Short mmCIF file of C-alpha atoms in Angstrom, two decimals:
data_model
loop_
_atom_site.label_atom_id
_atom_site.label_comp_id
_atom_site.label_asym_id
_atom_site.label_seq_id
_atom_site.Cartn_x
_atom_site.Cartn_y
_atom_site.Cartn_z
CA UNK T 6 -1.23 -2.04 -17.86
CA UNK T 7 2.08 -1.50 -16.33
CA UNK T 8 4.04 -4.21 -14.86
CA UNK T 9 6.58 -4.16 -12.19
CA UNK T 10 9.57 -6.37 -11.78
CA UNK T 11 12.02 -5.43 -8.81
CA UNK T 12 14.71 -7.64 -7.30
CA UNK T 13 13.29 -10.41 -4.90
CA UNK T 14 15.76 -9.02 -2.00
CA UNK T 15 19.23 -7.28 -1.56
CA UNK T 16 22.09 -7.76 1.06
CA UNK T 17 23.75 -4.23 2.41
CA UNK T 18 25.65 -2.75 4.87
CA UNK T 19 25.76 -0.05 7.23
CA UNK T 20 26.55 2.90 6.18
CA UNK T 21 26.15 1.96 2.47
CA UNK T 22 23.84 3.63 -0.33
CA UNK T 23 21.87 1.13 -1.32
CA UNK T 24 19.92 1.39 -4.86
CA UNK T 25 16.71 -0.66 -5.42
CA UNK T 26 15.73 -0.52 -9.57
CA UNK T 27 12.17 -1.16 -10.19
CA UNK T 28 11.30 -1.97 -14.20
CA UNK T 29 8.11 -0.81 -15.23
CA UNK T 30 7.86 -1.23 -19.20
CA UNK T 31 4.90 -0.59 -19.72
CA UNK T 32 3.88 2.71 -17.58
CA UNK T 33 1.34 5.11 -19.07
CA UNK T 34 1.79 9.03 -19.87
CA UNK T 35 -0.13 9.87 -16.67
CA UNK T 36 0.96 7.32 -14.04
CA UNK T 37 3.01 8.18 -10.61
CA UNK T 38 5.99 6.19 -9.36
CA UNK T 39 6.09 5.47 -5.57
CA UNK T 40 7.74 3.78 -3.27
CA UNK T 41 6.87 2.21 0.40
CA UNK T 42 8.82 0.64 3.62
CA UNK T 43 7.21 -1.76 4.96
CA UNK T 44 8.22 -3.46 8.35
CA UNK T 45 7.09 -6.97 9.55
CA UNK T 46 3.25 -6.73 10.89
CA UNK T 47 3.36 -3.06 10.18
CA UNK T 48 1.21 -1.32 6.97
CA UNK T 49 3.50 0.31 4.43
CA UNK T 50 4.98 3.90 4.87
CA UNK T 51 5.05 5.80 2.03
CA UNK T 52 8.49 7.19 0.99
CA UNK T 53 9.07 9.13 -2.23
CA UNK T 54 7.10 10.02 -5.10
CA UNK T 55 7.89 10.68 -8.51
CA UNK T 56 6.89 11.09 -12.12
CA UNK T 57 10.10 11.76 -14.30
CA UNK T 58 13.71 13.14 -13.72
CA UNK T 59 15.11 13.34 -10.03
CA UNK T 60 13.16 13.85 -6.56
CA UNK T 61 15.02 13.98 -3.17
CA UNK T 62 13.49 14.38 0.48
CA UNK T 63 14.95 13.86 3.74
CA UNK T 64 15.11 10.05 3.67
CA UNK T 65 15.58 9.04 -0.17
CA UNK T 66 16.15 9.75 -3.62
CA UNK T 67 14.43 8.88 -6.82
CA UNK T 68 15.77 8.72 -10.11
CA UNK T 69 13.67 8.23 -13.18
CA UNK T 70 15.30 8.46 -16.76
CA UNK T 71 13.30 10.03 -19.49
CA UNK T 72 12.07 6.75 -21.09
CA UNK T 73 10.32 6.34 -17.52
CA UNK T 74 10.57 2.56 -18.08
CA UNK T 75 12.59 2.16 -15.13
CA UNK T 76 13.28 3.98 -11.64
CA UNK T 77 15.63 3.82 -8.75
CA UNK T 78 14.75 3.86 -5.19
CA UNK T 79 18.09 5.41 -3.65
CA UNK T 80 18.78 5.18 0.51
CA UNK T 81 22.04 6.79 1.61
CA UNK T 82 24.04 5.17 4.64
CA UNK T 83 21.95 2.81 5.35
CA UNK T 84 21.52 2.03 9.24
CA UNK T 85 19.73 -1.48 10.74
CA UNK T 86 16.57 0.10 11.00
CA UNK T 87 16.19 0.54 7.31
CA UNK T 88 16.04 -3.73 7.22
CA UNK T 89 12.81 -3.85 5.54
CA UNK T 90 10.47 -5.00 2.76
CA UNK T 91 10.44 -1.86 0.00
CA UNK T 92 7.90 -2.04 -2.40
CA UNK T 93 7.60 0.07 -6.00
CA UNK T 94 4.29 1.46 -7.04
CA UNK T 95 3.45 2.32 -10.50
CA UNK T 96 0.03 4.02 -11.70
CA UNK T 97 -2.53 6.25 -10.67
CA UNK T 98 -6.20 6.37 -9.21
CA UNK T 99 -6.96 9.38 -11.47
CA UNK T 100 -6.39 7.72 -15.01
CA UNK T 101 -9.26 7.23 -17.51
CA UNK T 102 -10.98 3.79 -18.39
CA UNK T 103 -8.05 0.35 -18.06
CA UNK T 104 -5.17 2.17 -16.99
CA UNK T 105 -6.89 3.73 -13.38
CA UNK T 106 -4.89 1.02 -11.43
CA UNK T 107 -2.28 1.21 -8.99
CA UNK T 108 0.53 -1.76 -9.65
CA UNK T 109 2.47 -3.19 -6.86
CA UNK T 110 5.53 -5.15 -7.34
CA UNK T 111 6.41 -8.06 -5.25
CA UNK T 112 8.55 -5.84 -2.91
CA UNK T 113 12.39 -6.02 -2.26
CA UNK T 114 13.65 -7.31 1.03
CA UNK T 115 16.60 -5.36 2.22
CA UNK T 116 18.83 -7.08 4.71
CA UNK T 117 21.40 -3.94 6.64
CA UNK T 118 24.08 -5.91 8.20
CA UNK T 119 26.42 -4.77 10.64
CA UNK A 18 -2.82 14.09 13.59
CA UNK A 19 -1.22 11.98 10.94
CA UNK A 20 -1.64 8.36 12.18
CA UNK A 21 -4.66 6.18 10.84
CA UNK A 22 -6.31 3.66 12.96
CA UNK A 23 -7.34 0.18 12.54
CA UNK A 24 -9.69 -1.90 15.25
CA UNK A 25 -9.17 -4.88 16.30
CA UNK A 26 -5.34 -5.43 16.16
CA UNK A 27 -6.23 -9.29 16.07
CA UNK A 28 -9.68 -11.19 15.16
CA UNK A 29 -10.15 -14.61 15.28
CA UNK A 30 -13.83 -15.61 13.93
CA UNK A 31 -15.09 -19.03 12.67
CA UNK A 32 -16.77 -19.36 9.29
CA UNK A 33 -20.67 -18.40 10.47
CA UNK A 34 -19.62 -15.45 12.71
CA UNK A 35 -20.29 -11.94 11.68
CA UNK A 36 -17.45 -9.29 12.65
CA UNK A 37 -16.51 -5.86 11.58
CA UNK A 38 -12.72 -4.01 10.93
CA UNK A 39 -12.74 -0.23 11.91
CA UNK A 40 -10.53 2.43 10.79
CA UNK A 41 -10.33 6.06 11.52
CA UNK A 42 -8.20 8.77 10.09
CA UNK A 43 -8.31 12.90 11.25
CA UNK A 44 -6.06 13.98 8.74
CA UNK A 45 -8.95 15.36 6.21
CA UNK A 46 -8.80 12.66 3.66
CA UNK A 47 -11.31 12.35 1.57
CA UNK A 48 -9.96 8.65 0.01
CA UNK A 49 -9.68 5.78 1.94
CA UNK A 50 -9.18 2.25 0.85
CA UNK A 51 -9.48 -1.34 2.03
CA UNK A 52 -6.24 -4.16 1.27
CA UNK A 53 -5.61 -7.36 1.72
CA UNK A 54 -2.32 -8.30 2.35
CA UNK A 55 -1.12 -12.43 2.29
CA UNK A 56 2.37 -13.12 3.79
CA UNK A 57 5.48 -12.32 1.99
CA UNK A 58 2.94 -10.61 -0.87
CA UNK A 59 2.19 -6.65 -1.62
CA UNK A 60 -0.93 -5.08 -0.34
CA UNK A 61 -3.99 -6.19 -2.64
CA UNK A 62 -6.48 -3.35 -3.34
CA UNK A 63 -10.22 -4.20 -1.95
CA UNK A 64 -12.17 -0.90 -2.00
CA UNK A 65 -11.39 2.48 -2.35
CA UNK A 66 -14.01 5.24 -0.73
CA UNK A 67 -13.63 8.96 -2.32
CA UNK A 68 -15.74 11.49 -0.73
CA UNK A 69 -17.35 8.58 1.24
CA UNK A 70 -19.35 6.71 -1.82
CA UNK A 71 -17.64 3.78 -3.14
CA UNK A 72 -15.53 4.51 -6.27
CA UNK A 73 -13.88 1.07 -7.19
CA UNK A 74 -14.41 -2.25 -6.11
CA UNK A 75 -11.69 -4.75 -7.02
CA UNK A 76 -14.03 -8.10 -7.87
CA UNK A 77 -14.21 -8.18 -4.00
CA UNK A 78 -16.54 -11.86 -3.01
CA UNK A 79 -20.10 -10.22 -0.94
CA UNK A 80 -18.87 -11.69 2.41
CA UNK A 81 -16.94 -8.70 2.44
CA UNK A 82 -18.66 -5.47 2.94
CA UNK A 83 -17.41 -2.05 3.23
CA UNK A 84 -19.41 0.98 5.06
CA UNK A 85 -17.85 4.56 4.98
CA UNK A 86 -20.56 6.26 7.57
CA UNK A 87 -18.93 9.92 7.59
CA UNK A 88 -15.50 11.03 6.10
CA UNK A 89 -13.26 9.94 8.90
CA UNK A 90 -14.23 6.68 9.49
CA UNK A 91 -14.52 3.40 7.16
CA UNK A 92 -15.86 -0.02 8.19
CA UNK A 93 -15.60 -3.81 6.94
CA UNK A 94 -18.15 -5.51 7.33
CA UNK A 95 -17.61 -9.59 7.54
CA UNK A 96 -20.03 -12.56 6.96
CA UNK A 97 -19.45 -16.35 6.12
CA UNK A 98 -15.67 -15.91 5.67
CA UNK A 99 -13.55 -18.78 4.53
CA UNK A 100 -10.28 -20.14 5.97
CA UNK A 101 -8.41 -18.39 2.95
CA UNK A 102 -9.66 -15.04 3.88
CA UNK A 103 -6.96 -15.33 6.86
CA UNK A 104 -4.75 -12.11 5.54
CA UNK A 105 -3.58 -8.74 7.31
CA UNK A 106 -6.22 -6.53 6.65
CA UNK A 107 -5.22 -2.93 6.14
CA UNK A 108 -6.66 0.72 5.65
CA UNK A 109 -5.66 4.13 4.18
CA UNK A 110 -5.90 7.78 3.29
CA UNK A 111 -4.95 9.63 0.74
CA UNK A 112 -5.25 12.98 0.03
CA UNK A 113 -5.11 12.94 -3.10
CA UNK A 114 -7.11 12.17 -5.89
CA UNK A 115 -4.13 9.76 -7.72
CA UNK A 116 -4.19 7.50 -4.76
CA UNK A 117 -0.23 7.27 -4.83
CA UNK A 118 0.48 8.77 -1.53
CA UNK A 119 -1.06 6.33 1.15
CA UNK A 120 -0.60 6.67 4.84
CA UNK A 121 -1.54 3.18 6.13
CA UNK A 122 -2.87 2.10 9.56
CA UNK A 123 -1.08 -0.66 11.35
CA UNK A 124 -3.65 -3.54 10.43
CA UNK A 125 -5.99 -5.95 11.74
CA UNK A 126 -4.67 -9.41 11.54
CA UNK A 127 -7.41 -11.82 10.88
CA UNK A 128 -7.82 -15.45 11.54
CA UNK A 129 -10.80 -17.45 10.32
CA UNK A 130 -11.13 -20.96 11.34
#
């Protein structure tokens, strides 16, 4: 099953890109990579999606390399707002027998100083 | 209607009480799931719902019982709940079948003395 290790929190500040690397070995042919924001007392909001090369909506970017054993949670210009626990999610509900799982890491908590 | 719903906010109940968490989504999703979330820890999975039968169960102890009476809504049913069962309890939807795109309600913190 996969495993994911992310950094246990990260200093920025505004206006900076920040770029949050999640390691995740062990991922299978058919699992997702996703990423949440999650605010204090809040549930997490889902941000970005991916499952190889480069996605991009309004609010992030997502790199993947080809080995897929690693991905990068990208935030340009970071304000205060985006002070926040983010948390990388490898696997999918979909997959056959051991491997239908979805693995949380332990979430990165990103300070935004002014 | 994107938002899903979670009621109470806040439950306090003491180890013989019998409560239950509501949550209620509009947003046709056929998945909906059940976490448990300890301080400073990611969400832990509980149930997940597809097409309102229950399709995965993490190990969850019997004190905890989950209801999905019609597509929108899903319930959690408590019973005999233990001091460590204090958590955020949350709920979401997916519209998918992969489960990787959640939209989570706000949560029902829940205190058991």
């Amino acid at each position: 099953l996969a495993k994911t290790t992310q950094p246990i929190s990260m200093d920025s500040y505004e206006g900076q890109e920040v770029n949050i690397t999640c390691s995740h070995n062990n991922i299978a042919t058919n699992d997702y990579i996703t990423w949440y924001q999650q605010f204090p007392s809040q549930g997490p909001r889902f941000i970005i999606q991916g499952y190889k090369t480069k996605v991009t909506n309004e609010v992030a970017s997502l790199f993947i390399p080809a080995d897929r054993k690693s991905s990068t949670l990208s935030l340009p210009r970071v304000s205060l707002s985006d002070t926040a626990v983010y948390y990388c999610l490898v696997g999918a509900l979909n997959n056959a027998g051991n491997n239908r799982k979805l693995i949380w890491g332990l979430g990165t908590s990103l300070a935004v100083n002014p | 209607d994107t938002e899903v719903t979670q009621t109470p906010k806040h439950l306090v109940m003491g180890m013989t009480n019998k409560k239950s968490l509501k949550c209620e989504q509009h947003m046709g999703h056929r998945a909906m799931y059940w976490y448990k979330q300890k301080a400073k820890k990611p969400p832990e999975l509980m149930f997940v719902y597809s097409y309102e039968k229950l399709s995965i169960n993490e190990s969850v102890p019997s004190r905890f019982s989950p209801e999905c009476p019609n597509s929108s809504l899903l319930n959690l049913h408590l019973h005999a709940l233990q001091p460590e069962d204090s958590a955020l309890y949350l709920c979401a939807s997916s519209p998918s079948r992969t489960g990787v795109d959640q939209y989570f309600g706000p949560g029902t913190r829940l205190l058991v003395l």
